[in-house]
Coordinates of C-alpha atoms and ligand atoms in Angstrom, one line a residue:
X24 CA 0.0 0.0 0.0
X25 CA 1.2 3.5 -0.8
X26 CA 1.1 6.5 1.5
X27 CA -2.0 8.2 2.6
X28 CA -2.4 11.9 2.2
X29 CA 0.8 12.4 4.3
X30 CA 2.0 15.9 3.9
X31 CA 5.7 16.3 3.3
X32 CA 7.7 19.5 3.5
X33 CA 8.6 19.2 -0.2
X34 CA 5.1 18.4 -1.4
X35 CA 4.9 21.1 -4.0
X36 CA 8.2 22.9 -3.8
X37 CA 6.5 26.3 -3.3
X38 CA 6.1 28.7 -0.5
X39 CA 4.3 32.0 -0.2
X40 CA 6.1 35.1 0.9
X41 CA 4.0 37.7 2.7
X42 CA 4.5 40.3 5.4
X43 CA 3.8 39.6 9.2
X44 CA 0.9 41.8 10.4
X45 CA 2.8 42.3 13.7
X46 CA 6.2 43.5 12.5
X47 CA 6.1 43.5 8.7
X48 CA 8.9 40.9 8.5
X49 CA 8.7 38.3 5.8
X50 CA 6.8 35.1 6.5
X51 CA 7.3 31.8 4.6
X52 CA 4.0 30.2 4.2
X53 CA 3.5 26.6 3.1
X54 CA -0.1 25.9 2.1
X55 CA -0.5 22.9 4.5
X56 CA 0.2 25.0 7.6
X57 CA -2.5 27.1 9.0
X58 CA -0.8 28.4 12.2
X59 CA 2.7 29.7 12.2
X60 CA 4.8 31.9 14.4
X61 CA 6.8 34.9 13.1
X62 CA 10.5 34.3 13.2
X63 CA 11.1 38.0 13.7
X64 CA 8.6 39.1 16.4
X65 CA 7.3 35.8 17.7
X66 CA 3.6 36.6 17.0
X67 CA 1.4 33.5 16.6
X68 CA -0.4 33.9 13.3
X69 CA -3.1 32.2 11.3
X70 CA -3.4 31.9 7.6
X71 CA -6.8 31.9 6.0
X72 CA -7.1 30.6 2.4
X73 CA -9.6 32.5 0.2
X74 CA -12.7 30.7 -1.1
X75 CA -11.9 31.6 -4.7
X76 CA -8.5 30.8 -6.2
X77 CA -5.8 33.3 -5.3
X78 CA -3.1 34.4 -7.9
X79 CA 0.6 34.4 -7.2
X80 CA 3.7 35.5 -9.1
X81 CA 7.2 34.1 -9.2
X82 CA 9.8 36.8 -9.6
X83 CA 12.4 36.6 -12.4
X84 CA 15.9 36.1 -11.1
X85 CA 18.0 36.4 -14.3
X86 CA 19.1 39.3 -16.4
X87 CA 18.8 39.8 -20.2
X88 CA 22.6 39.0 -20.4
X89 CA 22.1 35.7 -18.5
X90 CA 19.2 34.7 -20.8
X91 CA 21.4 35.4 -23.8
X92 CA 24.2 33.4 -22.3
X93 CA 21.9 30.4 -21.8
X94 CA 20.8 30.6 -25.5
X95 CA 24.5 30.9 -26.7
X96 CA 25.5 27.9 -24.6
X97 CA 22.7 25.9 -26.2
X98 CA 23.7 27.0 -29.7
X99 CA 27.4 26.2 -29.0
X100 CA 26.6 22.7 -27.7
X101 CA 24.6 22.1 -30.9
X102 CA 27.3 23.4 -33.2
X103 CA 25.1 26.3 -34.3
X104 CA 26.2 29.9 -34.9
X105 CA 25.9 32.1 -31.8
X106 CA 23.4 34.9 -31.5
X107 CA 24.0 38.1 -33.4
X108 CA 22.9 41.7 -32.9
X109 CA 19.3 41.4 -34.1
X110 CA 17.9 39.7 -31.0
X111 CA 14.5 40.6 -29.6
X112 CA 13.6 40.0 -26.0
X113 CA 10.1 39.6 -24.6
X114 CA 9.6 39.3 -20.8
X115 CA 6.5 37.4 -19.9
X116 CA 4.7 36.1 -16.9
X117 CA 2.9 33.0 -18.2
X118 CA -0.2 31.9 -16.2
X119 CA -0.6 28.4 -15.0
X120 CA -3.2 26.7 -12.8
X121 CA -1.6 25.1 -9.9
X122 CA -3.6 22.2 -8.4
X123 CA -3.2 20.3 -5.2
X124 CA -5.5 17.4 -4.7
X125 CA -5.8 13.8 -3.4
X126 CA -5.6 11.0 -5.8
X127 CA -7.6 7.8 -5.2
X128 CA -6.3 4.7 -7.0
X129 CA -8.0 1.4 -7.1
X130 CA -6.0 -1.3 -8.8
X131 CA -7.1 -4.8 -9.4
X132 CA -4.3 -7.4 -9.8
X133 CA -3.8 -11.1 -9.7
X134 CA -1.5 -12.3 -7.0
X135 CA 0.3 -15.6 -7.9
X136 CA 1.7 -17.8 -5.2
X137 CA 3.8 -20.8 -5.7
X138 CA 4.4 -23.4 -3.0
X139 CA 5.4 -27.0 -2.3
X140 CA 8.7 -26.9 -4.2
X141 CA 9.9 -30.3 -5.5
X142 CA 13.6 -31.4 -5.5
X143 CA 14.2 -29.5 -8.8
X144 CA 12.8 -26.3 -7.2
X145 CA 9.6 -26.4 -9.2
X146 CA 6.4 -25.5 -7.5
X147 CA 3.9 -28.3 -7.0
X148 CA 1.0 -25.8 -6.5
X149 CA 0.2 -22.4 -7.9
X150 CA -2.6 -20.3 -6.6
X151 CA -4.0 -17.2 -8.1
X152 CA -5.8 -14.7 -5.9
X153 CA -7.7 -11.6 -6.9
X154 CA -6.4 -8.6 -5.0
X155 CA -7.5 -5.0 -4.9
X156 CA -5.2 -2.2 -3.8
X157 CA -6.6 1.1 -2.7
X158 CA -4.4 4.1 -2.1
X159 CA -4.7 7.8 -1.5
X160 CA -1.8 10.0 -2.4
X161 CA -1.2 13.7 -2.6
X162 CA -1.3 15.0 -6.2
X163 CA 0.1 18.3 -7.3
X164 CA 0.4 19.6 -10.8
X165 CA 0.4 22.7 -13.1
X166 CA -1.7 23.3 -16.2
X167 CA -1.5 26.1 -18.8
X168 CA -4.1 28.9 -18.1
X169 CA -2.9 31.3 -20.9
X170 CA -3.1 31.4 -24.6
X171 CA -1.3 28.7 -26.6
X172 CA 2.2 30.1 -27.0
X173 CA 4.9 28.2 -28.9
X174 CA 7.8 27.2 -26.7
X175 CA 6.0 27.6 -23.4
X176 CA 6.0 24.3 -21.5
X177 CA 2.8 22.5 -20.5
X178 CA 3.6 22.8 -16.9
X179 CA 6.2 24.1 -14.5
X180 CA 7.4 20.6 -13.6
X181 CA 9.2 19.2 -10.5
X182 CA 11.6 21.5 -8.9
X183 CA 14.4 20.6 -6.6
X184 CA 14.4 23.9 -4.7
X185 CA 11.7 26.0 -3.2
X186 CA 10.0 28.6 -5.4
X187 CA 8.8 31.7 -3.6
X188 CA 5.4 32.9 -4.6
X189 CA 4.3 36.5 -4.1
X190 CA 0.7 37.7 -4.2
X191 CA 0.0 38.8 -7.8
X192 CA -0.3 42.6 -7.8
X193 CA 1.0 45.6 -9.7
X194 CA 3.6 46.3 -6.9
X195 CA 5.1 42.9 -7.2
X196 CA 5.3 42.9 -11.0
X197 CA 8.8 43.6 -12.3
X198 CA 9.6 46.3 -14.7
X199 CA 9.4 45.2 -18.4
X200 CA 7.6 42.0 -17.6
X201 CA 4.0 41.6 -18.9
X202 CA 1.6 39.1 -17.6
X203 CA -0.2 37.2 -20.4
X204 CA -3.9 37.1 -20.1
X205 CA -5.7 34.1 -18.6
X206 CA -7.9 32.5 -21.2
X207 CA -8.7 29.2 -19.5
X208 CA -11.2 29.1 -16.7
X209 CA -10.5 26.9 -13.7
X210 CA -13.5 24.8 -14.6
X211 CA -12.0 24.0 -18.0
X212 CA -8.6 23.3 -16.5
X213 CA -10.2 21.0 -14.0
X214 CA -12.0 19.0 -16.9
X215 CA -8.6 18.7 -18.6
X216 CA -7.0 17.4 -15.4
X217 CA -9.8 14.8 -15.0
X218 CA -9.1 13.6 -18.5
X219 CA -5.4 13.4 -17.7
X220 CA -6.0 11.4 -14.5
X221 CA -8.4 9.0 -16.3
X222 CA -5.7 8.3 -18.8
X223 CA -3.4 7.3 -15.9
X224 CA -6.0 4.6 -15.0
X225 CA -5.8 3.3 -18.6
X226 CA -2.1 2.8 -18.3
X227 CA -2.5 0.1 -15.7
X228 CA -4.6 -2.6 -17.1
X229 CA -7.0 -4.2 -14.6
X230 CA -6.4 -7.9 -14.1
X231 CA -10.2 -8.1 -13.4
X232 CA -13.1 -5.7 -13.0
X233 CA -12.4 -2.0 -13.4
X234 CA -9.4 0.1 -12.1
X235 CA -10.4 3.5 -10.9
X236 CA -8.5 6.7 -10.6
X237 CA -10.3 9.7 -9.1
X238 CA -9.3 13.2 -7.9
X239 CA -10.7 14.5 -4.6
X240 CA -10.8 18.0 -3.2
X241 CA -8.8 19.9 -5.9
X242 CA -7.6 23.2 -4.6
X243 CA -6.5 25.7 -7.3
X244 CA -4.4 28.8 -7.4
X245 CA -3.1 30.8 -10.4
X246 CA 0.6 31.1 -10.7
X247 CA 2.3 33.5 -13.1
X248 CA 5.7 32.1 -14.1
X249 CA 8.5 34.4 -15.6
X250 CA 9.9 33.5 -19.0
X251 CA 12.3 35.4 -21.3
X252 CA 11.5 34.8 -24.9
X253 CA 14.5 35.5 -27.2
X254 CA 13.8 35.8 -31.0
X255 CA 16.1 36.2 -34.0
X256 CA 15.4 36.6 -37.7
X257 CA 19.1 36.5 -38.7
X258 CA 19.6 35.5 -42.4
X259 CA 15.8 35.2 -42.8
X260 CA 15.6 32.3 -40.4
X261 CA 13.2 32.4 -37.5
X262 CA 14.4 31.1 -34.2
X263 CA 12.7 31.4 -30.8
X264 CA 14.3 30.5 -27.5
X265 CA 12.3 30.3 -24.3
X266 CA 14.3 30.7 -21.1
X267 CA 13.1 30.0 -17.6
X268 CA 13.7 33.4 -15.9
X269 CA 14.2 31.8 -12.5
X270 CA 17.0 29.4 -13.2
X271 CA 18.2 30.6 -16.7
X272 CA 17.5 27.1 -18.1
X273 CA 16.6 27.0 -21.8
X274 CA 13.1 25.5 -21.9
X275 CA 12.6 25.3 -25.7
X276 CA 14.1 26.2 -29.1
X277 CA 11.8 26.4 -32.0
X278 CA 12.2 27.5 -35.6
X279 CA 8.6 27.6 -36.7
X280 CA 5.4 28.8 -35.2
X281 CA 2.3 26.7 -34.8
X282 CA 0.2 29.2 -33.0
X283 CA -0.5 32.9 -33.8
X284 CA 2.1 35.2 -32.4
X285 CA -0.6 37.6 -31.3
X286 CA -0.9 36.9 -27.6
X287 CA -3.8 39.3 -27.1
X288 CA -6.9 37.1 -27.1
X289 CA -10.2 38.5 -28.4
X290 CA -11.7 38.5 -25.0
X291 CA -9.4 38.1 -22.0
X292 CA -11.2 36.6 -19.1
X293 CA -12.3 39.1 -16.4
X294 CA -11.1 37.2 -13.4
X295 CA -11.3 37.9 -9.8
X296 CA -8.8 36.4 -7.5
X297 CA -9.0 35.6 -3.8
X298 CA -6.7 37.0 -1.2
X299 CA -4.8 35.0 1.3
X300 CA -5.1 36.6 4.8
X301 CA -2.7 36.4 7.7
X302 CA -4.1 37.4 11.1
X303 CA -3.2 37.1 14.8
X304 CA -4.2 33.6 16.0
X305 CA -7.0 34.7 18.4
X306 CA -10.5 33.6 19.3
X307 CA -12.9 35.5 17.0
X308 CA -15.4 35.6 19.9
X309 CA -13.4 37.0 22.9
X310 CA -10.0 37.8 21.2
X311 CA -8.1 35.6 23.7
X312 CA -5.0 33.9 22.3
X313 CA -5.6 30.4 21.0
X314 CA -3.2 27.5 21.6
X315 CA -0.2 27.9 19.2
X316 CA -0.3 24.3 18.0
X317 CA -0.9 23.4 14.4
X318 CA -4.5 22.2 14.4
X319 CA -7.7 22.6 12.3
X320 CA -9.9 23.0 15.3
X321 CA -9.6 24.7 18.7
X322 CA -11.7 25.2 21.8
X323 CA -11.1 28.7 23.3
X324 CA -9.8 28.3 26.8
X325 CA -11.4 31.5 27.8
X326 CA -15.0 31.5 26.4
X327 CA -15.1 27.8 25.3
X328 CA -16.2 28.6 21.8
X329 CA -15.2 26.1 19.0
X330 CA -12.9 27.7 16.5
X331 CA -12.6 25.9 13.2
X332 CA -9.9 27.0 10.7
X333 CA -11.3 24.9 7.9
X334 CA -12.2 26.7 4.8
X335 CA -15.2 26.7 4.3
X336 CA -15.8 25.9 7.9
X337 CA -17.8 22.7 8.5
X338 CA -20.6 22.6 11.0
X339 CA -19.2 20.9 14.1
X340 CA -21.9 19.9 16.5
X341 CA -20.0 19.2 19.7
X342 CA -16.6 18.4 21.0
X343 CA -16.3 15.7 23.7
X344 CA -13.9 13.4 25.4
X345 CA -14.4 9.9 26.7
X346 CA -15.7 9.9 30.3
X347 CA -12.7 7.8 31.2
X348 CA -10.0 10.3 30.3
X349 CA -7.0 8.1 30.9
X350 CA -3.8 8.8 32.8
X351 CA -1.5 11.8 32.8
X352 CA 0.8 10.1 30.3
X353 CA -2.0 9.1 27.9
X354 CA -2.5 11.0 24.7
X355 CA -5.9 12.1 23.6
X356 CA -6.4 11.3 19.9
X357 CA -9.2 13.2 17.9
X358 CA -11.9 11.3 15.9
X359 CA -14.7 12.6 13.8
X360 CA -18.0 11.0 14.5
X361 CA -20.1 11.3 11.4
X362 CA -23.9 10.8 11.6
X363 CA -25.1 9.1 8.5
X364 CA -28.4 9.6 6.8
X365 CA -31.0 6.9 7.6
X366 CA -31.0 5.7 3.9
X367 CA -27.4 4.3 4.3
X368 CA -27.7 2.6 7.7
X369 CA -28.7 -0.7 6.2
X370 CA -25.7 -0.5 3.8
X371 CA -23.3 0.3 6.6
X372 CA -24.5 -2.5 8.8
X373 CA -24.0 -5.0 6.0
X374 CA -20.5 -3.7 5.4
X375 CA -19.2 -3.3 8.9
X376 CA -20.8 -6.5 10.2
X377 CA -23.0 -7.4 13.2
X378 CA -20.9 -5.4 15.7
X379 CA -21.9 -2.2 14.0
X380 CA -25.0 -0.9 15.9
X381 CA -24.9 2.7 15.3
X382 CA -25.8 5.4 12.8
X383 CA -22.3 6.8 13.0
X384 CA -19.0 6.2 11.2
X385 CA -15.8 7.2 13.0
X386 CA -12.9 8.6 11.0
X387 CA -9.5 9.4 12.6
X388 CA -9.0 13.2 12.7
X389 CA -5.2 12.8 12.6
X390 CA -3.0 11.6 9.8
X391 CA -2.0 8.0 9.6
X392 CA 0.7 6.5 7.5
X393 CA -1.4 4.6 5.0
X394 CA -4.9 4.0 3.8
X395 CA -5.2 0.4 5.0
X396 CA -4.2 1.4 8.6
X397 CA -6.7 4.3 8.6
X398 CA -9.4 1.9 7.2
X399 CA -8.8 -0.6 10.0
X400 CA -8.8 2.0 12.7
X401 CA -11.9 3.7 11.4
X402 CA -13.7 0.3 11.4
X403 CA -12.6 -0.6 14.9
X404 CA -13.6 2.8 16.3
X405 CA -16.9 2.8 14.5
X406 CA -17.7 -0.5 16.2
X407 CA -16.5 0.7 19.6
X408 CA -18.3 4.0 19.6
X409 CA -21.7 2.8 20.9
X410 CA -19.9 1.4 24.0
X411 CA -18.0 4.6 24.8
X412 CA -19.4 7.2 27.2
X413 CA -18.6 10.8 26.2
X414 CA -18.7 14.1 28.1
X415 CA -18.4 17.6 26.7
X416 CA -15.0 19.3 26.5
X417 CA -14.7 22.6 28.3
X418 CA -11.1 23.5 27.5
X419 CA -8.2 22.1 25.6
X420 CA -6.2 19.5 27.5
X421 CA -2.4 19.5 27.0
X422 CA -2.7 15.8 26.1
X423 CA -4.9 16.5 23.1
X424 CA -3.3 15.7 19.7
X425 CA -3.9 18.2 17.0
X426 CA -6.7 17.8 14.5
X427 CA -5.0 17.4 11.1
X428 CA -7.9 16.1 9.1
X429 CA -10.7 18.5 8.6
X430 CA -14.4 17.7 8.3
X431 CA -14.5 18.0 4.5
X432 CA -11.6 15.5 4.2
X433 CA -13.3 13.2 6.8
X434 CA -16.5 13.1 4.7
X435 CA -14.5 12.2 1.7
X436 CA -12.7 9.5 3.7
X437 CA -16.0 8.1 4.9
X438 CA -17.1 7.6 1.3
X439 CA -13.8 5.9 0.4
X440 CA -13.8 3.7 3.5
X441 CA -17.3 2.5 2.7
X442 CA -16.2 1.8 -0.9
X443 CA -13.2 -0.1 0.5
X444 CA -15.4 -2.2 2.8
X445 CA -17.7 -3.0 -0.2
X446 CA -14.7 -4.2 -2.2
X447 CA -14.1 -6.8 0.5
X448 CA -17.6 -8.2 -0.2
X449 CA -17.9 -7.7 -3.9
X450 CA -14.4 -8.3 -5.3
X451 CA -13.5 -5.7 -7.9
X452 CA -16.9 -5.3 -9.4
X453 CA -17.8 -2.0 -7.9
X454 CA -17.2 0.9 -10.1
X455 CA -19.4 3.6 -8.6
X456 CA -18.2 6.4 -6.4
X457 CA -19.5 6.0 -2.9
X458 CA -21.4 9.2 -2.0
X459 CA -22.7 9.0 1.5
X460 CA -24.9 11.6 3.0
X461 CA -23.6 12.9 6.3
X462 CA -26.3 14.6 8.4
X463 CA -24.2 15.7 11.4
X464 CA -20.6 15.7 12.6
X465 CA -19.1 15.8 16.1
X466 CA -15.5 15.5 17.3
X467 CA -14.4 13.4 20.2
X468 CA -11.1 12.7 21.9
X469 CA -10.1 9.2 23.2
X470 CA -7.1 8.4 25.4
X471 CA -4.5 6.0 24.1
X472 CA -1.3 4.9 25.8
X473 CA 1.9 3.4 24.2
X474 CA 2.6 -0.3 24.6
X475 CA 5.7 -1.4 22.8
X476 CA 5.0 -0.8 19.1
X477 CA 1.4 0.2 19.5
X478 CA -1.0 2.8 20.9
X479 CA -3.7 1.0 22.9
X480 CA -7.0 2.7 23.8
X481 CA -7.2 3.3 27.6
X482 CA -11.0 3.0 27.8
X483 CA -11.6 -0.6 26.6
X484 CA -8.1 -1.8 25.9
X485 CA -9.5 -3.1 22.6
X486 CA -8.5 -0.7 19.9
X487 CA -4.8 -0.5 18.8
X488 CA -2.8 1.0 16.1
X489 CA 0.8 1.0 15.2
X490 CA 2.9 3.8 16.7
X491 CA 4.8 4.4 13.5
X492 CA 1.6 5.2 11.7
X493 CA 1.6 8.7 13.2
X494 CA 3.3 11.3 11.1
Ligands
ZN506 ZN1 6.5 39.5 13.0
ZN507 ZN1 -12.9 32.9 23.2

């Protein structure tokens, strides 16, 4: 099994540079972090993602001279005459859609086992088993959002070093550089992305049934990337060189145009972009400081209000903790308790077996190493929930582990977990997305204590998960 939506520091190779509201110093924001503290003044800050895609800009780092040097090096390596005096330079910011999503892959394969070797080492028996692998992995990509322009790459590609993104504004635009207009709406880019992802599924042929590849929760932003376009008409021959204006790398050399050179579209899209906001990490109700931990959900220690940083905020009914709170060395792990619509109760009971006597599915609200581990934990906790007594949480306990899976992601996981449970019963024949209607959501904390390689629940001593599953 591959990794679950485990966030890694180098996930997308980008960070956003904005000013601290406390001291004006520069902050480095990575999209998966909501709460950060300023390195300069120590203020605890909270980042709020806008509801509509924001636009960012990458600054050019190289000069005209360096761009020309890069072109000449390429010409020299290919035994071509170096650039002359007739060069024309265009400085462009080319728009791309940057997408971060979760990729679900269901792959059906045949597992062959050989056993009972004879004296010549040949197997006496061979068994073939149908196996289905389910995985959830982070997926990040870029797609062109501007006009077709010869020599501009289809995407920004994987980068080894961090790229700093600045909010797209006139102030941050460098002299001489022109942003090309956006002609592709996010909706169209998203359709293209789905086609691309579907062709991924076609690459792996299913050994039986149907393989599935789906994209969940795509989050988009627009990113203007700087390119220097160098053109020459020396001796009547047309040559265009496109240089990455961050690294100085030559991206393409073409000698004939497929698309019109007129980069002004008939009707550039009138687009509005969202603004990322950075505020002090305080309770919106009483303005008291909130705990500085990285979490999606908080309870204000002063006025006890629930503060959700999820965008858009899900409707969280209540936050509780098990009546038996465990010892001082226990850790309180958060779980989402999702109340399912009556129509799906029968289906859930069939899937989760006779033990399941509730209208709720429990989804871990913290990240675990892989999908199978999360699936097993969700199933065990769902079965255990009716036997657990819960009491309301008044303030945040130090032993509480942060909430790193928001309600929207938990709902998505509930659908995939149900699908995964159905696969166990109907091998590989299920091709439909499992949409489950969730009618209510609560959060609860349950105490676990470490025992050798495991965390064991301190209420019943019945639910365990491997320690190394926690990121
Ligand atoms: Zn500061
Ligand atoms: Zn408060």
